[in-house]
Tab-separated table of C-alpha atoms and ligand atoms in Angstrom:
chain	number	residue	atom	x	y	z
E	1	MET	CA	-36.441	-12.026	-25.009
E	2	SER	CA	-34.336	-10.171	-22.446
E	3	SER	CA	-31.365	-8.167	-23.689
E	4	ASP	CA	-29.542	-8.815	-20.422
E	5	THR	CA	-26.007	-10.108	-20.733
E	6	ALA	CA	-25.332	-12.518	-17.915
E	7	THR	CA	-22.071	-13.978	-16.668
E	8	THR	CA	-22.629	-17.417	-15.228
E	9	THR	CA	-20.418	-18.403	-12.340
E	10	GLN	CA	-20.276	-21.867	-10.819
E	11	ALA	CA	-20.030	-21.711	-7.035
E	12	THR	CA	-18.728	-24.744	-5.145
E	13	ALA	CA	-21.513	-27.273	-4.474
E	14	ARG	CA	-24.200	-24.829	-5.520
E	15	PRO	CA	-26.146	-24.294	-8.704
E	16	ALA	CA	-24.657	-21.725	-11.124
E	17	GLN	CA	-25.672	-18.153	-10.264
E	18	ALA	CA	-26.240	-15.652	-13.071
E	19	VAL	CA	-25.004	-12.081	-12.680
E	20	THR	CA	-27.615	-10.144	-14.658
E	21	ASP	CA	-27.703	-6.521	-15.776
E	22	GLU	CA	-30.463	-5.981	-13.227
E	23	LEU	CA	-28.164	-7.142	-10.431
E	24	ARG	CA	-25.354	-4.932	-11.756
E	25	ARG	CA	-27.722	-1.918	-11.773
E	26	TRP	CA	-28.732	-2.688	-8.190
E	27	ILE	CA	-25.089	-2.890	-7.032
E	28	ILE	CA	-24.341	0.484	-8.656
E	29	GLU	CA	-27.425	2.070	-7.073
E	30	GLN	CA	-26.388	0.873	-3.624
E	31	ALA	CA	-22.829	2.167	-4.075
E	32	GLU	CA	-23.996	5.539	-5.387
E	33	ALA	CA	-26.436	5.868	-2.489
E	34	GLY	CA	-23.438	5.562	-0.158
E	35	CYS	CA	-24.076	1.987	1.046
E	36	ARG	CA	-21.018	0.326	2.582
E	37	PRO	CA	-19.624	-2.594	0.530
E	38	GLU	CA	-20.034	-5.029	3.432
E	39	ASP	CA	-23.736	-4.106	3.733
E	40	VAL	CA	-24.251	-4.718	0.000
E	41	LEU	CA	-22.445	-8.038	0.361
E	42	ASN	CA	-24.560	-9.042	3.371
E	43	ALA	CA	-27.752	-8.138	1.517
E	44	MET	CA	-26.681	-10.350	-1.385
E	45	LYS	CA	-25.774	-13.224	0.930
E	46	THR	CA	-29.143	-12.922	2.666
E	47	ALA	CA	-30.762	-13.105	-0.757
E	48	GLY	CA	-29.006	-16.445	-1.332
E	49	TRP	CA	-25.872	-15.399	-3.179
E	50	ASP	CA	-22.689	-17.338	-2.682
E	51	GLU	CA	-20.141	-15.009	-1.022
E	52	GLU	CA	-17.399	-15.520	-3.643
E	53	VAL	CA	-19.817	-14.981	-6.525
E	54	ALA	CA	-21.238	-11.871	-4.849
E	55	LEU	CA	-17.760	-10.415	-4.202
E	56	ASP	CA	-16.690	-11.022	-7.810
E	57	ALA	CA	-19.920	-9.476	-9.117
E	58	MET	CA	-19.482	-6.382	-6.915
E	59	GLU	CA	-15.869	-5.864	-7.856
E	60	GLU	CA	-16.401	-6.391	-11.588
E	61	THR	CA	-19.495	-4.141	-11.632
E	62	LEU	CA	-17.993	-1.245	-9.677
E	63	ARG	CA	-14.734	-1.384	-11.623
E	64	ALA	CA	-16.703	-1.232	-14.920
E	65	ARG	CA	-18.793	1.663	-13.558
E	66	LEU	CA	-15.657	3.674	-12.725
E	67	ASP	CA	-14.291	3.004	-16.231
E	68	GLU	CA	-17.630	4.078	-17.705
E	69	LEU	CA	-17.630	7.338	-15.707
E	70	GLY	CA	-14.243	8.120	-17.192
E	71	PRO	CA	-11.535	10.371	-15.781
E	72	ARG	CA	-13.556	13.627	-15.847
E	73	LYS	CA	-16.528	12.468	-13.814
E	74	ALA	CA	-14.337	10.388	-11.528
E	75	ARG	CA	-12.248	13.473	-10.810
E	76	VAL	CA	-15.328	15.515	-9.935
E	77	ALA	CA	-16.355	12.811	-7.478
E	78	LEU	CA	-12.933	12.670	-5.781
E	79	PRO	CA	-12.844	13.417	-2.063
E	80	PRO	CA	-10.618	16.274	-0.866
E	81	GLY	CA	-7.087	15.337	0.169
E	82	VAL	CA	-6.264	14.621	3.810
E	83	PRO	CA	-3.153	15.791	5.737
E	84	VAL	CA	-0.090	13.655	5.019
E	85	PRO	CA	3.399	13.127	6.476
E	86	ASN	CA	5.673	15.926	5.292
E	87	PRO	CA	9.370	16.386	6.082
E	88	ASP	CA	10.478	19.892	7.073
E	89	HIS	CA	12.666	20.679	4.103
E	90	ASP	CA	13.205	23.278	1.476
E	91	ASP	CA	16.285	23.735	-0.613
E	92	SER	CA	17.281	26.994	1.091
E	93	LYS	CA	17.822	25.106	4.388
E	94	GLY	CA	20.596	23.000	2.878
E	95	PRO	CA	20.768	19.312	2.019
E	96	VAL	CA	20.778	17.867	5.552
E	97	ILE	CA	17.909	17.359	8.000
E	98	ASP	CA	19.185	16.869	11.530
E	99	ILE	CA	17.085	14.401	13.530
E	100	ASP	CA	18.256	14.446	17.149
E	101	GLY	CA	21.893	14.593	16.059
E	102	HIS	CA	21.510	12.091	13.187
E	103	PRO	CA	22.184	13.850	9.841
E	104	VAL	CA	19.810	12.684	7.097
E	105	ARG	CA	20.806	13.836	3.618
E	106	VAL	CA	18.159	14.978	1.119
E	107	LEU	CA	19.220	13.516	-2.241
E	108	MET	CA	16.127	14.229	-4.360
E	109	THR	CA	12.691	15.801	-4.038
E	110	MET	CA	9.689	15.731	-6.346
E	111	ALA	CA	6.421	17.644	-5.867
E	112	GLU	CA	3.894	15.547	-7.781
E	113	PRO	CA	3.860	12.829	-6.708
E	114	ARG	CA	5.439	13.869	-3.428
E	115	VAL	CA	8.642	11.818	-3.388
E	116	MET	CA	11.858	12.373	-1.457
E	117	VAL	CA	15.005	10.276	-1.517
E	118	PHE	CA	17.163	10.329	1.624
E	119	GLY	CA	20.776	9.309	2.207
E	120	ASN	CA	22.109	7.998	5.529
E	121	LEU	CA	18.642	7.526	6.972
E	122	LEU	CA	20.063	4.351	8.517
E	123	THR	CA	23.671	3.649	9.439
E	124	GLU	CA	25.421	0.563	8.045
E	125	ALA	CA	25.330	-1.018	11.521
E	126	GLU	CA	21.567	-0.385	11.831
E	127	CYS	CA	20.944	-2.004	8.422
E	128	ASP	CA	23.019	-5.073	9.358
E	129	ALA	CA	21.322	-5.393	12.738
E	130	MET	CA	17.843	-5.284	11.183
E	131	VAL	CA	18.767	-7.961	8.633
E	132	ALA	CA	20.152	-10.159	11.433
E	133	LEU	CA	17.019	-9.704	13.574
E	134	ALA	CA	14.658	-10.425	10.661
E	135	SER	CA	16.504	-13.340	8.976
E	136	PRO	CA	15.292	-16.180	11.219
E	137	ARG	CA	11.682	-14.963	10.985
E	138	LEU	CA	11.225	-14.667	7.203
E	139	ALA	CA	8.269	-16.291	5.427
E	140	ARG	CA	6.871	-15.963	1.879
E	141	SER	CA	5.369	-12.433	1.617
E	142	GLU	CA	1.636	-11.984	1.604
E	143	THR	CA	-0.446	-9.122	0.286
E	144	VAL	CA	-3.886	-7.920	1.277
E	145	ASP	CA	-6.743	-10.160	0.153
E	146	ASN	CA	-9.023	-7.562	-1.427
E	147	ALA	CA	-12.159	-9.595	-0.898
E	148	THR	CA	-11.892	-10.185	2.820
E	149	GLY	CA	-9.289	-7.730	4.085
E	150	GLY	CA	-7.126	-10.658	5.242
E	151	SER	CA	-3.823	-11.598	3.599
E	152	GLU	CA	-2.799	-14.086	0.910
E	153	VAL	CA	0.327	-15.249	-0.924
E	154	ASN	CA	0.484	-13.342	-4.210
E	155	ALA	CA	2.463	-13.967	-7.402
E	156	ALA	CA	2.916	-10.188	-7.825
E	157	ARG	CA	5.164	-10.156	-4.775
E	158	THR	CA	7.840	-12.830	-4.843
E	159	SER	CA	9.822	-11.770	-1.795
E	160	ASP	CA	10.091	-13.215	1.725
E	161	GLY	CA	9.139	-11.000	4.632
E	162	MET	CA	8.236	-10.458	8.261
E	163	PHE	CA	6.807	-7.727	10.475
E	164	PHE	CA	8.255	-6.296	13.665
E	165	GLU	CA	5.888	-5.102	16.346
E	166	ARG	CA	6.098	-1.339	16.768
E	167	GLY	CA	8.841	-0.665	19.346
E	168	GLU	CA	9.684	-4.376	19.492
E	169	THR	CA	13.385	-3.834	20.338
E	170	PRO	CA	15.354	-0.726	21.384
E	171	LEU	CA	16.849	-0.544	17.852
E	172	ILE	CA	13.446	-0.759	16.147
E	173	ASP	CA	12.084	1.862	18.551
E	174	LYS	CA	15.004	4.208	17.871
E	175	ILE	CA	14.565	3.924	14.093
E	176	GLU	CA	10.798	4.403	14.313
E	177	ARG	CA	11.279	7.578	16.372
E	178	ARG	CA	13.727	8.890	13.751
E	179	LEU	CA	11.240	8.184	10.940
E	180	ALA	CA	8.357	9.838	12.822
E	181	ALA	CA	10.457	12.956	13.455
E	182	LEU	CA	11.719	13.068	9.856
E	183	VAL	CA	8.292	13.019	8.237
E	184	ARG	CA	6.561	14.798	11.153
E	185	TRP	CA	3.920	12.130	11.634
E	186	PRO	CA	2.868	10.510	14.937
E	187	LEU	CA	4.815	7.387	15.880
E	188	VAL	CA	1.554	5.664	16.830
E	189	ASN	CA	0.150	6.136	13.304
E	190	GLY	CA	2.885	3.885	11.909
E	191	GLU	CA	2.357	0.211	11.166
E	192	GLY	CA	5.007	-2.187	12.446
E	193	LEU	CA	8.145	-2.213	10.274
E	194	GLN	CA	8.034	-4.747	7.472
E	195	ILE	CA	11.264	-6.410	6.299
E	196	LEU	CA	11.444	-7.909	2.794
E	197	ARG	CA	14.164	-10.020	1.222
E	198	TYR	CA	14.174	-10.378	-2.584
E	199	ARG	CA	16.295	-13.129	-4.147
E	200	PRO	CA	17.403	-13.006	-7.825
E	201	GLY	CA	14.291	-12.863	-10.013
E	202	ALA	CA	12.064	-11.662	-7.142
E	203	GLU	CA	10.106	-8.436	-7.607
E	204	TYR	CA	7.146	-6.447	-6.355
E	205	LYS	CA	4.923	-5.543	-9.297
E	206	PRO	CA	3.625	-1.941	-9.492
E	207	HIS	CA	0.846	-1.220	-7.008
E	208	HIS	CA	-0.511	1.514	-4.775
E	209	ASP	CA	0.076	1.281	-1.035
E	210	TYR	CA	-3.326	2.759	-0.102
E	211	PHE	CA	-6.294	0.428	0.215
E	212	ASP	CA	-8.601	0.680	-2.783
E	213	PRO	CA	-12.095	1.703	-1.552
E	214	VAL	CA	-13.649	-0.332	-4.360
E	215	HIS	CA	-12.626	-3.621	-2.696
E	216	PRO	CA	-15.149	-5.169	-0.313
E	217	GLY	CA	-12.410	-6.081	2.187
E	218	THR	CA	-11.218	-2.479	2.603
E	219	PRO	CA	-13.578	-1.299	5.406
E	220	ARG	CA	-12.225	-4.035	7.682
E	221	ILE	CA	-8.629	-2.940	7.026
E	222	LEU	CA	-9.466	0.719	7.669
E	223	GLU	CA	-10.698	-0.098	11.183
E	224	ARG	CA	-7.037	0.033	12.287
E	225	GLY	CA	-6.126	3.705	11.869
E	226	GLY	CA	-7.842	4.587	8.583
E	227	GLN	CA	-6.093	4.884	5.233
E	228	ARG	CA	-2.389	4.701	4.586
E	229	VAL	CA	-1.090	8.170	3.695
E	230	GLY	CA	2.664	7.676	3.403
E	231	THR	CA	5.404	5.100	2.831
E	232	ILE	CA	9.121	4.984	3.624
E	233	VAL	CA	11.081	2.184	1.921
E	234	MET	CA	14.578	1.859	3.447
E	235	TYR	CA	17.310	-0.103	1.687
E	236	LEU	CA	19.169	-2.429	4.069
E	237	ASN	CA	21.788	-3.473	1.511
E	238	THR	CA	22.928	-2.575	-1.995
E	239	PRO	CA	21.922	-5.362	-4.412
E	240	GLU	CA	24.527	-6.383	-6.985
E	241	GLY	CA	22.009	-5.923	-9.810
E	242	GLY	CA	18.422	-4.720	-10.274
E	243	GLY	CA	15.931	-4.037	-7.481
E	244	ALA	CA	15.248	-0.332	-8.108
E	245	THR	CA	12.024	1.172	-6.786
E	246	THR	CA	10.136	2.489	-9.798
E	247	PHE	CA	7.298	5.030	-10.200
E	248	PRO	CA	5.924	4.220	-13.673
E	249	ASP	CA	3.447	7.155	-13.785
E	250	VAL	CA	6.309	9.646	-13.727
E	251	GLY	CA	9.218	7.618	-15.098
E	252	LEU	CA	11.160	7.773	-11.831
E	253	THR	CA	13.643	5.068	-10.782
E	254	VAL	CA	15.234	5.091	-7.336
E	255	ALA	CA	18.431	3.060	-7.002
E	256	PRO	CA	18.588	0.831	-3.909
E	257	VAL	CA	21.606	1.920	-1.885
E	258	LYS	CA	22.311	0.669	1.643
E	259	GLY	CA	21.147	3.186	4.273
E	260	ASN	CA	19.173	5.281	1.761
E	261	ALA	CA	15.381	5.483	1.626
E	262	VAL	CA	12.552	6.658	-0.581
E	263	PHE	CA	9.561	8.425	0.975
E	264	PHE	CA	6.270	9.204	-0.758
E	265	SER	CA	2.856	10.390	0.398
E	266	TYR	CA	-0.681	10.189	-0.997
E	267	ASP	CA	-3.523	12.395	0.249
E	268	LYS	CA	-6.315	10.272	-1.190
E	269	ALA	CA	-6.793	6.640	-2.101
E	270	HIS	CA	-6.705	7.354	-5.799
E	271	ALA	CA	-4.410	6.821	-8.780
E	272	SER	CA	-4.429	10.597	-9.409
E	273	THR	CA	-1.770	10.750	-6.663
E	274	LYS	CA	0.594	9.172	-9.247
E	275	THR	CA	2.076	6.982	-6.512
E	276	LEU	CA	1.964	3.741	-8.483
E	277	HIS	CA	5.295	2.116	-7.630
E	278	GLY	CA	7.025	-1.241	-7.772
E	279	GLY	CA	10.203	-3.088	-6.921
E	280	ALA	CA	12.001	-4.066	-10.151
E	281	PRO	CA	13.312	-7.647	-10.383
E	282	VAL	CA	16.592	-8.313	-8.626
E	283	THR	CA	19.060	-9.571	-11.236
E	284	ALA	CA	22.038	-10.441	-9.014
E	285	GLY	CA	22.520	-10.863	-5.278
E	286	GLU	CA	19.792	-10.141	-2.751
E	287	LYS	CA	17.819	-7.012	-1.941
E	288	TRP	CA	16.684	-6.230	1.606
E	289	VAL	CA	14.280	-3.410	2.496
E	290	ALA	CA	12.410	-2.190	5.552
E	291	THR	CA	9.062	-0.495	4.884
E	292	LYS	CA	7.175	1.842	7.213
E	293	TRP	CA	3.586	2.556	6.221
E	294	MET	CA	1.817	5.436	7.925
E	295	ARG	CA	-1.908	5.653	8.597
E	296	GLU	CA	-4.179	8.698	8.967
E	297	GLY	CA	-4.836	7.842	12.609
E	298	GLU	CA	-3.464	5.652	15.337
E	299	PHE	CA	-2.621	2.123	14.162
E	300	LYS	CA	-3.697	-0.192	17.020
A	401	LIG	O1	11.196	-2.998	-2.334
A	401	LIG	C1	10.725	-2.080	-3.003
A	401	LIG	O2	11.409	-1.410	-3.768
A	401	LIG	C2	9.275	-1.807	-2.870
A	401	LIG	C3	8.576	-1.458	-3.993
A	401	LIG	C4	7.227	-1.222	-3.865
A	401	LIG	C5	8.630	-1.936	-1.664
A	401	LIG	C6	7.270	-1.635	-1.624
A	401	LIG	N1	6.586	-1.279	-2.689
A	401	LIG	C7	6.499	-1.694	-0.372
A	401	LIG	O3	7.040	-2.214	0.616
A	401	LIG	O4	5.343	-1.208	-0.368
A	402	LIG	ZN1	4.572	-0.510	-2.093
């Protein structure tokens, strides 16, 4: 009798397909030989596997393998860090960074994870104008669908949102140029600005902003400029209650204050960057933010 433990999954209109230990071993071998996830998936589909079943099997197997390797081995296997956005600031220069005549105040810095909190990144009028531009275009927020690289509505993110095209209006262009200069990262590496509105009770559960290489959908996402390496979350209003941006790995809580922003960078797509972060539930009033994500290369 085989000692294999098999999970049986029922695919739509197909006979149940059993994920055996042998299949799990094969998936791990392919991954450790450097095979791309989409090639492994295609090989499984060619062999008759239902796509959903194959994706679930790959994700579950590779996740379990990483857990099995444990932190020490996983650390040894980590890639080196890549260059990241990095504001030109040290304490001796004073608390203000001048960006083309616009004074941005440095309110807090942290080395690991790299986090900076800025004051007056946006003026009150700029915040109000962005809210007015975004309001008629809001829709329920989506997050990345890890399996396909597309997007899906997700219970972990209960806000409404929209994206501006990069440089869509003179105001958006002006703000994007200020952000690029502040963090010294090419304008063209930035994704379009995302606006989010959280109503009371809405939140964004803790997550990483980089794309997890373990997900089969990630290679498709990386075709547009590579990994994300930095985030700027700008507060467009001051909520009456709740809505802080939290960094649970390091016990940091950033209060949402109109015109302020929190910046953080991550030089690899790995939890060792300690950049797990979330948007705490709004308890009263609304919370509006604008997020700029920055890629390694040009975002086309
Ligand atoms: O709105 C926030 O505080 C928040 C928290 C976590 C925004 C994001 N992530 C994001 O836009 O990535
Ligand atoms: Zn985030």
